[in-house]
XYZ file of N, CA and C in Angstrom:
423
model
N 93.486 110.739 102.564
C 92.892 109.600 103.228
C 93.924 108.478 103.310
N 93.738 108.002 104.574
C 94.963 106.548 104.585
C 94.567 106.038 104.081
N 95.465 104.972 103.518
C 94.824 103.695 103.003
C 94.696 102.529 104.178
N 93.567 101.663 103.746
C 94.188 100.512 105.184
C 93.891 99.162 104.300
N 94.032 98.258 105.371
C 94.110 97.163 105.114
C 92.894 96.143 105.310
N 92.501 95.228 104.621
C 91.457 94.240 104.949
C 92.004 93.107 105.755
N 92.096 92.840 107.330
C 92.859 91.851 107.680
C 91.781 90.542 108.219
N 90.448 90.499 107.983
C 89.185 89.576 108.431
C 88.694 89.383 107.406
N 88.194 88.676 106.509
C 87.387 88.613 105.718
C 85.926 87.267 105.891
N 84.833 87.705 105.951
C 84.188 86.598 106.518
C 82.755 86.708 105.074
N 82.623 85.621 104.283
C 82.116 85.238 103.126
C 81.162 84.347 103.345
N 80.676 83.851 104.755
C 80.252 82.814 104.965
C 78.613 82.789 104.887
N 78.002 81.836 104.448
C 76.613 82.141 103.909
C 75.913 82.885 103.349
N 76.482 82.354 102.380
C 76.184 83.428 100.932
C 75.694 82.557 99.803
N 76.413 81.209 100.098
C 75.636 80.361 98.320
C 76.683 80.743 97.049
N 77.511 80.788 97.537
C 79.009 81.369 97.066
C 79.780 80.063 95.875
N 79.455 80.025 94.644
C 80.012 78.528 93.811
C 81.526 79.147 93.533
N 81.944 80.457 92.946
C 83.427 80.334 92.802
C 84.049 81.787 93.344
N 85.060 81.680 93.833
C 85.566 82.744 94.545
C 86.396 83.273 92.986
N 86.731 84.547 92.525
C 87.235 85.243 91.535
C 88.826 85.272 91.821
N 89.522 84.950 90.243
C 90.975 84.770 90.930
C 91.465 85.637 91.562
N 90.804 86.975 91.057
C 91.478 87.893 91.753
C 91.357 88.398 92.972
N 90.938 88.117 93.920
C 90.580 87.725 95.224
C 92.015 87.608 95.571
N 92.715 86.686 95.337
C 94.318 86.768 96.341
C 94.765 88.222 95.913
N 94.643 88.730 94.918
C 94.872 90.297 94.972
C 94.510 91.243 95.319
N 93.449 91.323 95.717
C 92.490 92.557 96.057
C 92.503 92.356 97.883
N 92.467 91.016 98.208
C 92.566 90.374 99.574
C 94.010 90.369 99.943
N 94.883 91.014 99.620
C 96.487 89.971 99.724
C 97.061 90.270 101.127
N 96.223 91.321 101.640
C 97.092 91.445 103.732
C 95.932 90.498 104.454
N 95.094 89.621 103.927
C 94.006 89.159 105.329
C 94.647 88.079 105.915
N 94.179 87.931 107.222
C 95.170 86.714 108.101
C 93.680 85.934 108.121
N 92.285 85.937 107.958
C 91.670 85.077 108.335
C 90.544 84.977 107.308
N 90.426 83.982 106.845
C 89.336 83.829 105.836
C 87.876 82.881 106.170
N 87.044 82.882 106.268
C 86.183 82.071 106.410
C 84.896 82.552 105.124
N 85.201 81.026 104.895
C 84.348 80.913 103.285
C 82.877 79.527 103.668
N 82.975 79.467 104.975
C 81.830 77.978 105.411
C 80.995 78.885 105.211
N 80.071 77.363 104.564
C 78.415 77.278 104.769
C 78.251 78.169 103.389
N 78.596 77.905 102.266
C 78.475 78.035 100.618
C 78.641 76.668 99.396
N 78.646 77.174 98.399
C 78.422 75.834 97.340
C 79.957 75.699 96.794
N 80.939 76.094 97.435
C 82.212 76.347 96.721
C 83.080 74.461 96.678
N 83.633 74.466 95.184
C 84.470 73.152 95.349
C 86.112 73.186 95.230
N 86.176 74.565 94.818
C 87.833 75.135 94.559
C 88.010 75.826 94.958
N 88.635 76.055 95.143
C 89.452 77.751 95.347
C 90.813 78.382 94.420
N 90.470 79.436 93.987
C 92.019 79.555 92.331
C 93.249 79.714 93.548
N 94.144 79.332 92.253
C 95.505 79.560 92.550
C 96.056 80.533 93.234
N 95.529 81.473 92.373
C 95.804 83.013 92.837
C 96.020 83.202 94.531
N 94.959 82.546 95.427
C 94.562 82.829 96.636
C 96.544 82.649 97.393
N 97.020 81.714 96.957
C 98.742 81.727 97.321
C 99.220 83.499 97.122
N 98.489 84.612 96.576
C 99.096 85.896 96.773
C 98.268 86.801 98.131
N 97.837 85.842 98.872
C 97.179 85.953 100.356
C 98.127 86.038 100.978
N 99.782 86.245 101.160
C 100.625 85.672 101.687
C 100.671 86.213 103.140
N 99.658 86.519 104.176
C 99.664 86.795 105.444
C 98.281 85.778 105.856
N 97.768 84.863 105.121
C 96.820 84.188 105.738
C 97.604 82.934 106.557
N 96.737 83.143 107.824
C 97.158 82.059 108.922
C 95.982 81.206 108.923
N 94.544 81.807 108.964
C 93.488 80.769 109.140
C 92.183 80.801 107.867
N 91.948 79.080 107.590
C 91.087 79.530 106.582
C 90.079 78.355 107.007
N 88.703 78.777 106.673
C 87.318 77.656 107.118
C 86.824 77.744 105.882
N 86.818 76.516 105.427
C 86.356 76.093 103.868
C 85.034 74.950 104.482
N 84.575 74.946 105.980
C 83.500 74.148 106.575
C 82.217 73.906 105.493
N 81.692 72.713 105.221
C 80.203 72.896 104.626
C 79.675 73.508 103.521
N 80.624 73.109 102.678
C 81.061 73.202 101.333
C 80.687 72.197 100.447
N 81.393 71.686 99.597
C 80.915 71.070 98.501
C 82.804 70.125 97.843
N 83.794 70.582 98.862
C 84.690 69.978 98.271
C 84.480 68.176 98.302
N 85.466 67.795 97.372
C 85.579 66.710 97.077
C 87.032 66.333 97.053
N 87.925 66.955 96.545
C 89.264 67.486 96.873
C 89.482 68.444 97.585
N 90.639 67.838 99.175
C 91.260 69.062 99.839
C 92.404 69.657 98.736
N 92.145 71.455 99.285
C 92.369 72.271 98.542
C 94.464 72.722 98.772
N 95.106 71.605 98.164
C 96.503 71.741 98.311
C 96.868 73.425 98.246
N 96.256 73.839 97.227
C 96.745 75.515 97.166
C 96.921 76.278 98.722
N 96.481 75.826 99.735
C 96.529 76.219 100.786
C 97.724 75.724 101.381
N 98.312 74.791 101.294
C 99.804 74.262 101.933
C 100.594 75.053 101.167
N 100.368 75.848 99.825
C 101.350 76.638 99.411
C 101.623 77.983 100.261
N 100.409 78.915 100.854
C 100.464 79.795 101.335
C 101.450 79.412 102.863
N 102.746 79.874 103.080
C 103.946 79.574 104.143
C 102.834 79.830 105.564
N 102.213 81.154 105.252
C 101.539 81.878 106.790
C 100.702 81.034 107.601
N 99.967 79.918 106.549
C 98.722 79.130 107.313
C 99.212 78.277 108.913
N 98.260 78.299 109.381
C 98.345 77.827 110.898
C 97.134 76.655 111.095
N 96.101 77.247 110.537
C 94.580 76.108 110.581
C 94.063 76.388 109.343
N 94.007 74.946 109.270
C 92.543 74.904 108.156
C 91.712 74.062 108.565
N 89.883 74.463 108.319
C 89.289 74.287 108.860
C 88.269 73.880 107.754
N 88.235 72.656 107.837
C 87.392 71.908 106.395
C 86.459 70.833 106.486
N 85.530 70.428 107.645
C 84.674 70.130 108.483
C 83.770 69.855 106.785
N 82.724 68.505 107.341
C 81.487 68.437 106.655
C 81.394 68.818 105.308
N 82.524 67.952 104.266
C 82.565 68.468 103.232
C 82.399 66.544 102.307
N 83.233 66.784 101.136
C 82.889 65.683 100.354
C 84.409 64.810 100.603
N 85.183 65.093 101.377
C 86.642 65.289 101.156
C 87.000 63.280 101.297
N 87.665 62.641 100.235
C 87.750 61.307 100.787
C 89.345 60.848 100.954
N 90.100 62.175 100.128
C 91.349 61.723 100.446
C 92.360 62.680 100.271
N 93.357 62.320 101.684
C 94.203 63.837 101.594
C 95.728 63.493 101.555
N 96.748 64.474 101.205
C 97.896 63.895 100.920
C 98.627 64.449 102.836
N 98.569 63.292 103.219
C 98.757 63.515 104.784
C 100.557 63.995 104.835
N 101.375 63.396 103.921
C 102.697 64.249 104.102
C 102.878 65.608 103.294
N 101.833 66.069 103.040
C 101.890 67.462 102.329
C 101.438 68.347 103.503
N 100.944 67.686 104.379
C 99.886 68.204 105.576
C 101.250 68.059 106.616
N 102.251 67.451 106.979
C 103.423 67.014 107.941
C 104.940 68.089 107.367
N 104.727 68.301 105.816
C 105.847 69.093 105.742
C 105.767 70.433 105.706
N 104.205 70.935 105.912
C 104.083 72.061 106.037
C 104.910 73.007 107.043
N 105.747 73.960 107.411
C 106.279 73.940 107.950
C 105.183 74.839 109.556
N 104.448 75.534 109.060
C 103.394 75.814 110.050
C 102.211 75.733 110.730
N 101.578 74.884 109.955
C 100.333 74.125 109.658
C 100.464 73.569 111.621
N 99.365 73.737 111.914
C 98.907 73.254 113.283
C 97.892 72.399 113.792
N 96.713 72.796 112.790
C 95.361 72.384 112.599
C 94.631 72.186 111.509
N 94.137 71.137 111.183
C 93.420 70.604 110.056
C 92.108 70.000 110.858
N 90.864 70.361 110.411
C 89.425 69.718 110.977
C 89.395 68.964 109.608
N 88.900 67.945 109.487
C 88.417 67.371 108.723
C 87.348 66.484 109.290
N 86.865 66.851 110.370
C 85.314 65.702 110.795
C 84.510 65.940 109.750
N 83.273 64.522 110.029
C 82.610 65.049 109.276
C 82.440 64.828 107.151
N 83.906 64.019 107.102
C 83.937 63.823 105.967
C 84.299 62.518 105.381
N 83.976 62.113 104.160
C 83.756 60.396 103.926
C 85.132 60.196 103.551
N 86.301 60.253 104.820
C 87.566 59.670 104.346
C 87.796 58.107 104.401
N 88.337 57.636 103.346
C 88.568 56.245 102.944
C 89.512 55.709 104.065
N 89.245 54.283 103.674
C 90.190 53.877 105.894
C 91.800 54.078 105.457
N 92.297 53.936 104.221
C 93.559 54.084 104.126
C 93.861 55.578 104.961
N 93.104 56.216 103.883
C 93.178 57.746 104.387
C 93.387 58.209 106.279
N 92.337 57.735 106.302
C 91.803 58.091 107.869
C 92.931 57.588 108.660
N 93.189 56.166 108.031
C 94.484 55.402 109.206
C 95.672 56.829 109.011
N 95.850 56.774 107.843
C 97.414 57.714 107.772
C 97.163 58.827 108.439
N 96.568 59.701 108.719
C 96.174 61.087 109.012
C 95.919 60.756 110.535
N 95.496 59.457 111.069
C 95.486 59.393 112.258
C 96.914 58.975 113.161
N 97.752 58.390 111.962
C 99.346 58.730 113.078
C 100.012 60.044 112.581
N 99.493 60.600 111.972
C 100.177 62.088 111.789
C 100.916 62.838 112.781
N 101.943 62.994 113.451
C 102.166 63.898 114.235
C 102.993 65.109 114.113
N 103.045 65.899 115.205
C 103.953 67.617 114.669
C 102.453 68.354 114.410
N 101.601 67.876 114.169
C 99.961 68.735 114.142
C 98.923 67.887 114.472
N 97.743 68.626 115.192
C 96.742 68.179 114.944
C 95.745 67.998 113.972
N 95.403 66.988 113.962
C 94.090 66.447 112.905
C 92.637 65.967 113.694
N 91.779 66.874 113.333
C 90.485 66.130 113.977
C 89.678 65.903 113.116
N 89.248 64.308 113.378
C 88.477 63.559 112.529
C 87.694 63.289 113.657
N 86.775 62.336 112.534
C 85.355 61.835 113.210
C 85.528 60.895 113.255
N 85.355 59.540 113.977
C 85.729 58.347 114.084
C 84.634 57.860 112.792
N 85.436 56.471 112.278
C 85.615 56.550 111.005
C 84.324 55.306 111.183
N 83.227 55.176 110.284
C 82.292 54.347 110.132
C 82.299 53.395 109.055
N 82.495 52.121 109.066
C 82.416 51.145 107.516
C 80.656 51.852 107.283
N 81.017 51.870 105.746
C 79.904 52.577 104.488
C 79.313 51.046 104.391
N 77.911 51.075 103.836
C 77.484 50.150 103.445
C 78.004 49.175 102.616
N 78.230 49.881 101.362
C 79.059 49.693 100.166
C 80.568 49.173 100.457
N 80.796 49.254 101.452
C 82.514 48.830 102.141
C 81.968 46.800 102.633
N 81.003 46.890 103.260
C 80.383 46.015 104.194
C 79.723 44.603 103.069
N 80.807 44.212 102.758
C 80.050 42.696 101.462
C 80.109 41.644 102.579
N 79.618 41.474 103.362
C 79.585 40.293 104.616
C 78.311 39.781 104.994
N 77.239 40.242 103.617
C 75.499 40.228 104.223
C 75.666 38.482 103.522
């Protein structure tokens, strides 16, 4: 029997809180991951032995921190991290990537420092949601 390869992997709505480290091992040829629409807030280290992933959707989740372990993997092209908890990202970790194309981040309560920097970002796209003052921002009553 050949052996083959897992190159799709789709996890999405499941109610999913932690992916197993060993997942970048057992997974290590997939080019596309989609993990939206679960309770997940991390993702292990390990997932950097993915080393053919180009696209990953971490959408509608539970992060609070974007997941840097993903700028380690060289292959990535998009990440796709929509409607999460996310308030602040390291926007030149996101610029020196050397392949990185796409980052979604609508959808999430980024702080205006944040939002300003990520909005002159260029060499990739970033899509955000135009950015709303929070109540709690707003002491002018």
């Amino acid at each position: 029997m050949k052996a083959s390869h897992i190159l799709h992997c789709n996890l999405s709505c499941n109610m999913i809180t932690k992916i197993s480290p060993r997942f970048g091992t057992c997974f290590s040829h997939i080019t596309t991951l989609n993990l939206s629409s679960n309770r997940l807030s991390s993702i292990p280290k390990e997932v950097i032995k993915c080393s053919q992933l180009q696209s990953v959707d971490i959408s509608i989740n539970s992060f609070v921190v974007f997941p840097t372990i993903l700028l380690e993997i060289e292959s990535i092209t998009d990440i796709k991290a929509k409607n999460n908890f996310i308030a602040d990202v390291d926007d030149e970790a996101l610029e020196q990537h050397a392949n990185l194309e796409l980052v979604n981040l609508e959808e999430n309560p980024l702080d205006q420092p944040t939002h300003a920097r990520l909005s002159r970002v260029e060499g990739l796209r970033i899509v955000l949601t135009d950015r709303r003052v929070q109540e709690w921002e707003d002491l002018s009553c």
